[in-house]
PDB file of C-alpha atoms in Angstrom:
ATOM      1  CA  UNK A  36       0.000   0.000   0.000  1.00 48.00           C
ATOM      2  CA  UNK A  37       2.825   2.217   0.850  1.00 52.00           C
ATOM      3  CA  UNK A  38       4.305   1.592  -2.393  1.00 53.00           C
ATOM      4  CA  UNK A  39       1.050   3.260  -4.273  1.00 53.00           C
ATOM      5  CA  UNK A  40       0.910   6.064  -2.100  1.00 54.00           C
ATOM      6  CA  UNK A  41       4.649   6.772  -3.222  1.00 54.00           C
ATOM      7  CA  UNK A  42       3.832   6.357  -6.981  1.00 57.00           C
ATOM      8  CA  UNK A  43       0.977   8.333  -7.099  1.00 54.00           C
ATOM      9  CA  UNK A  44       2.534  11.147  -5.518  1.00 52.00           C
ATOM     10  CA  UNK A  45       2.610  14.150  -7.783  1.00 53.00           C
ATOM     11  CA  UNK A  46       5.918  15.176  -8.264  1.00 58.00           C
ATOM     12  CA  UNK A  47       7.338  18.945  -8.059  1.00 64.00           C
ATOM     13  CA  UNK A  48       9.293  20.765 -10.922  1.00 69.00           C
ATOM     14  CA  UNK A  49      11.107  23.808 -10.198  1.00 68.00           C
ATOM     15  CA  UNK A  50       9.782  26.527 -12.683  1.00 75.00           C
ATOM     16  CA  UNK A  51      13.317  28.078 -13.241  1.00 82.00           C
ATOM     17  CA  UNK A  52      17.040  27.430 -13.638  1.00 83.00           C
ATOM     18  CA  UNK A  53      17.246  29.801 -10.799  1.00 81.00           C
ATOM     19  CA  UNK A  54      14.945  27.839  -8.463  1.00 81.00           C
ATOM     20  CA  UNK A  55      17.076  24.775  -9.290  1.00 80.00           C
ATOM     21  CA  UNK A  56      20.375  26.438  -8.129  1.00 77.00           C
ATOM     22  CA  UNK A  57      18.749  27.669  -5.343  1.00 78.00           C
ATOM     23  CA  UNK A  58      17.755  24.102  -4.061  1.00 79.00           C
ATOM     24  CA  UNK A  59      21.125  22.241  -5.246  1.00 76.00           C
ATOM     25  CA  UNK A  60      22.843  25.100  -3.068  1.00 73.00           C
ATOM     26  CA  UNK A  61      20.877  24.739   0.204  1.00 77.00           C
ATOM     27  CA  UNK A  62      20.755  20.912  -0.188  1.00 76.00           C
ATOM     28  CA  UNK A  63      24.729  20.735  -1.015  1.00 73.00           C
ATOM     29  CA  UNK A  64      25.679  22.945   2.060  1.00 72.00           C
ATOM     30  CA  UNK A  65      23.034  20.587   4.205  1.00 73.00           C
ATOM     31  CA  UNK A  66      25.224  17.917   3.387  1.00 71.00           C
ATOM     32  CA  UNK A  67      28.604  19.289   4.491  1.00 67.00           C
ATOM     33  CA  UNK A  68      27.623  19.999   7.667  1.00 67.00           C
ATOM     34  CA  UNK A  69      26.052  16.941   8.168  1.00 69.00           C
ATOM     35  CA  UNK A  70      29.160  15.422   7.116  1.00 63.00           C
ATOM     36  CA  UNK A  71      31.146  17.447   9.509  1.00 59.00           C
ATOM     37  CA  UNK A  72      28.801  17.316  12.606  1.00 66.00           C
ATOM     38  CA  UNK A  73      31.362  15.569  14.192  1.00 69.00           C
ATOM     39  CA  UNK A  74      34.146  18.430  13.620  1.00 75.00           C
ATOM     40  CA  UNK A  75      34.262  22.265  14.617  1.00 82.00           C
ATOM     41  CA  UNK A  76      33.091  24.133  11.652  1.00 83.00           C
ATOM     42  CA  UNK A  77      33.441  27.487  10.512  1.00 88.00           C
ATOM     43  CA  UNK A  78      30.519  29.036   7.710  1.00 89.00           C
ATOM     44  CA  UNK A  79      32.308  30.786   5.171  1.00 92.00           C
ATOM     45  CA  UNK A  80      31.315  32.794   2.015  1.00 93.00           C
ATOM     46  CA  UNK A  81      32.287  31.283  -1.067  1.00 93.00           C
ATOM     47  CA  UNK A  82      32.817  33.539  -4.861  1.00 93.00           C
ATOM     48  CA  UNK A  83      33.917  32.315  -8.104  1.00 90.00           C
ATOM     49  CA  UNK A  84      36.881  34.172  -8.964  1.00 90.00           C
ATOM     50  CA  UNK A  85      37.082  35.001 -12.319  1.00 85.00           C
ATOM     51  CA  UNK A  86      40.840  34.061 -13.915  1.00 78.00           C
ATOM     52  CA  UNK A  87      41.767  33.330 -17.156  1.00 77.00           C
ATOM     53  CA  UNK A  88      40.367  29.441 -17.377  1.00 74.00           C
ATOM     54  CA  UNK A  89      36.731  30.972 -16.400  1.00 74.00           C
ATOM     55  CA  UNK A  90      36.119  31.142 -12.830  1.00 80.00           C
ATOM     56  CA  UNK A  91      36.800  28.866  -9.584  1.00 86.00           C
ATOM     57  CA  UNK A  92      35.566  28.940  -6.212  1.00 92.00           C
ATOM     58  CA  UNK A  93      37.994  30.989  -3.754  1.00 93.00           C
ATOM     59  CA  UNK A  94      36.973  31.446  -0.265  1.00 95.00           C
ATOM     60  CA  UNK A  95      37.108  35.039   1.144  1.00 95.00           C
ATOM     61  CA  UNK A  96      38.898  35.572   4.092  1.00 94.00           C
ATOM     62  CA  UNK A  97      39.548  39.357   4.152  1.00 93.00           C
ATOM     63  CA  UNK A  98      39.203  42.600   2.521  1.00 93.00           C
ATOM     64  CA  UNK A  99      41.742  45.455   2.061  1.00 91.00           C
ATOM     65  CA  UNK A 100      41.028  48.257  -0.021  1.00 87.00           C
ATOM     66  CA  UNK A 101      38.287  47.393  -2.606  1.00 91.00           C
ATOM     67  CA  UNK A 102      39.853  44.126  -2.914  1.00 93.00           C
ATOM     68  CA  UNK A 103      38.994  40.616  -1.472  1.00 94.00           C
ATOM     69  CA  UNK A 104      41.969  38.446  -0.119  1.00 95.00           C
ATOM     70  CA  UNK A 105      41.181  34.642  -1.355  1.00 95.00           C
ATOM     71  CA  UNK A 106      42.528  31.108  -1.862  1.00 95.00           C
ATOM     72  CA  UNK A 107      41.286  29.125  -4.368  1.00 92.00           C
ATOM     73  CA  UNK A 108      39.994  25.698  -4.039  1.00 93.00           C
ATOM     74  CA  UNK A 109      40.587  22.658  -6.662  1.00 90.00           C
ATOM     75  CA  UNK A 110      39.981  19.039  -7.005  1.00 88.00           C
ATOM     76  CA  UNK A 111      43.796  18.249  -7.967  1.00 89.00           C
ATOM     77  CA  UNK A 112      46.172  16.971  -5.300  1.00 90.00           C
ATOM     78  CA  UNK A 113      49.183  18.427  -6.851  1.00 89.00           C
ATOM     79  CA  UNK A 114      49.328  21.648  -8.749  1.00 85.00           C
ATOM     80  CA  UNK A 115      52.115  22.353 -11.353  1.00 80.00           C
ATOM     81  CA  UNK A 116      55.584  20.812 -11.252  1.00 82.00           C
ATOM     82  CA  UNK A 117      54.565  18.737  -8.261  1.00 84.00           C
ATOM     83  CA  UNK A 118      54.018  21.250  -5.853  1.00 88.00           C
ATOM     84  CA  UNK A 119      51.212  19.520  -3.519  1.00 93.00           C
ATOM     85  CA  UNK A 120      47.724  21.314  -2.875  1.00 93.00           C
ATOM     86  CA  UNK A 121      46.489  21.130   0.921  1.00 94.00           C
ATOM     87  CA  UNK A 122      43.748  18.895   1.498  1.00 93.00           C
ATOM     88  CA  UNK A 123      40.407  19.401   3.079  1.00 93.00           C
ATOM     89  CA  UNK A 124      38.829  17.359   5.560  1.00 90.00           C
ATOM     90  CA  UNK A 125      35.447  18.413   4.008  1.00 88.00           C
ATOM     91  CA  UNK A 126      34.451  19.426   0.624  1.00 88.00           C
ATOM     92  CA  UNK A 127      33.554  23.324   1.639  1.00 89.00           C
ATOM     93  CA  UNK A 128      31.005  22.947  -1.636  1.00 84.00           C
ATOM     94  CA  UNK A 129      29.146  20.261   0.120  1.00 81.00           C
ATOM     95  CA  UNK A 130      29.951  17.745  -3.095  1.00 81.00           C
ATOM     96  CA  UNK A 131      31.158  14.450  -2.360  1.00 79.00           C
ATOM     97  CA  UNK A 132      34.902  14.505  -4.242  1.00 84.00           C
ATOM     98  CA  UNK A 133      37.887  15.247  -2.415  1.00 90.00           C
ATOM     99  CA  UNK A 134      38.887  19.020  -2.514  1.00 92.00           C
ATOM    100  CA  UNK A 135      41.972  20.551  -1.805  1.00 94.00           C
ATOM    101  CA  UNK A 136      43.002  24.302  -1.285  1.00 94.00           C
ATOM    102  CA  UNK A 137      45.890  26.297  -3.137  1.00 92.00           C
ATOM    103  CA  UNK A 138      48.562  27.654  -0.687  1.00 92.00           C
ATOM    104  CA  UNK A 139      48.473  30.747  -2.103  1.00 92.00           C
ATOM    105  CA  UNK A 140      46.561  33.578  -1.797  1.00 93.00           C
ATOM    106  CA  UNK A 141      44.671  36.055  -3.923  1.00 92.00           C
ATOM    107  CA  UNK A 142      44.033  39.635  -3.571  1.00 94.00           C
ATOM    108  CA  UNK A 143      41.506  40.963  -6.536  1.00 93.00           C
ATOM    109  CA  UNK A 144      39.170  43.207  -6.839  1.00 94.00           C
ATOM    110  CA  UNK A 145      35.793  42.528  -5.539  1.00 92.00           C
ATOM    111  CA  UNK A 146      34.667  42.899  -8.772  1.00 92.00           C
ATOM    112  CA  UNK A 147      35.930  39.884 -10.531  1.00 92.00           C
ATOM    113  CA  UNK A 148      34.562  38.051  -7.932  1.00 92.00           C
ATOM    114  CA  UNK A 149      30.655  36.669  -8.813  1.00 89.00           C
ATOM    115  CA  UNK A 150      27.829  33.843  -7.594  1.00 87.00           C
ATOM    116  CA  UNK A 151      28.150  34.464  -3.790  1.00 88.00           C
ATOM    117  CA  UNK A 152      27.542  31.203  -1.826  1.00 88.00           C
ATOM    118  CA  UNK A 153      27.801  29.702   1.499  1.00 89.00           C
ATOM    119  CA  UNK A 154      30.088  27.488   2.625  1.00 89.00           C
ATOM    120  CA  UNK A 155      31.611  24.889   5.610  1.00 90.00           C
ATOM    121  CA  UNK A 156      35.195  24.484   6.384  1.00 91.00           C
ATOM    122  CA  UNK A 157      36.208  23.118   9.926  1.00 90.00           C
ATOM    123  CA  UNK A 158      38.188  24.868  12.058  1.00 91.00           C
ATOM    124  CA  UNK A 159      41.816  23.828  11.285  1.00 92.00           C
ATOM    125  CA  UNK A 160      41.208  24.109   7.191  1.00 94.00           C
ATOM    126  CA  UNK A 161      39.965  27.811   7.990  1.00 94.00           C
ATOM    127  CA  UNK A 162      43.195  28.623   9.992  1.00 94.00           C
ATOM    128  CA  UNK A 163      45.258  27.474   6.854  1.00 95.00           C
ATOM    129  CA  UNK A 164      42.937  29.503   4.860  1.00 95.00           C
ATOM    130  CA  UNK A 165      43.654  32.530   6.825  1.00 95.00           C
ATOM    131  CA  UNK A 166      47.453  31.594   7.354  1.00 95.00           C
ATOM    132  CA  UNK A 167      47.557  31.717   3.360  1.00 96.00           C
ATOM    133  CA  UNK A 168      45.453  35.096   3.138  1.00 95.00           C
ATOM    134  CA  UNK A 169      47.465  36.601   5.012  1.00 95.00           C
ATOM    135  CA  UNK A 170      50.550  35.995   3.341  1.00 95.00           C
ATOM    136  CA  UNK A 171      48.635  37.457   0.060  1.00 94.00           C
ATOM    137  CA  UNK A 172      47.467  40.796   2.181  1.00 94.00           C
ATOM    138  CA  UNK A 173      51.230  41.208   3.364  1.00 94.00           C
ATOM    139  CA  UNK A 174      52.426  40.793   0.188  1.00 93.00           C
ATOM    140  CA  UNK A 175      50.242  43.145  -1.308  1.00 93.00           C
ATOM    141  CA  UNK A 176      50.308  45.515   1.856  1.00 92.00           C
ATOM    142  CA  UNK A 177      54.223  45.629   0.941  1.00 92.00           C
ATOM    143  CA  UNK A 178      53.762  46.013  -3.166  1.00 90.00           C
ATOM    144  CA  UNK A 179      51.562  49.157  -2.480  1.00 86.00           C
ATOM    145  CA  UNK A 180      53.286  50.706   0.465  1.00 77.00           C
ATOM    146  CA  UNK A 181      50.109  50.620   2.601  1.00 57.00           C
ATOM    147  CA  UNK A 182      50.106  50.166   6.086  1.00 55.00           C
ATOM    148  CA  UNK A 183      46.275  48.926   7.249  1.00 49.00           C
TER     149      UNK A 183
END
């Protein structure tokens, strides 16, 4: 009987593309902090940064100036010559592959940064974050002269 009552159901279709999003989004970031329940998280905010291959997700850290301070996230161990990525204890996107985080830093302007999102990192992957930012503001801080 139970088995009728679940095919007869009438099922629900998102009108729009943005609907959809919306939905993958909330049910993606459900997921990662289920997955880390049993770890100290941290909710970040999560922009695509646009670069010359299209766009990938940084996290933002910090702002100085009109800029945002980031570091990029990517689904390759190893980046380059070798040069190993740090890995995440928990996809910050909510998907289910491994993700890893550059070790260094951007600082762009906000404006090449689009599709604001929410994120969950745990505690210790945050601090690394940060450690990296912070790097990228010094080096910037020290470029332009600015003390802030």
């Amino acid at each position: 009987m139970s088995r009728n009552k679940k095919n007869n159901r009438t099922s629900r279709k998102c009108t729009s593309e943005a609907q959809k999003r919306a939905i993958r989004k909330s049910y993606a970031v459900r997921a990662a902090k289920e997955k880390s329940a049993d770890v100290p998280t941290v909710d970040v905010r999560i922009k695509n940064y646009r670069d010359q291959k299209g766009g990938h997700p940084h996290v933002i850290v910090n702002d100085i100036d009109d800029n945002h301070v980031s570091v990029g996230f990517t689904h390759s161990p190893k980046k380059g010559k070798g040069h190993p990525n740090y890995a995440l204890e928990v996809n910050p996107l909510g998907e289910k592959d491994k993700a890893y985080m550059r070790r260094q830093g951007t600082v762009a302007p906000k404006k090449d940064y689009i599709e604001s999102r929410d994120g969950v990192m745990t505690e210790k992957d945050y601090a690394k974050a940060k450690e990296y930012g912070e790097r990228a503001k010094q080096k910037y801080i020290e470029k332009n002269g600015k003390k802030k």
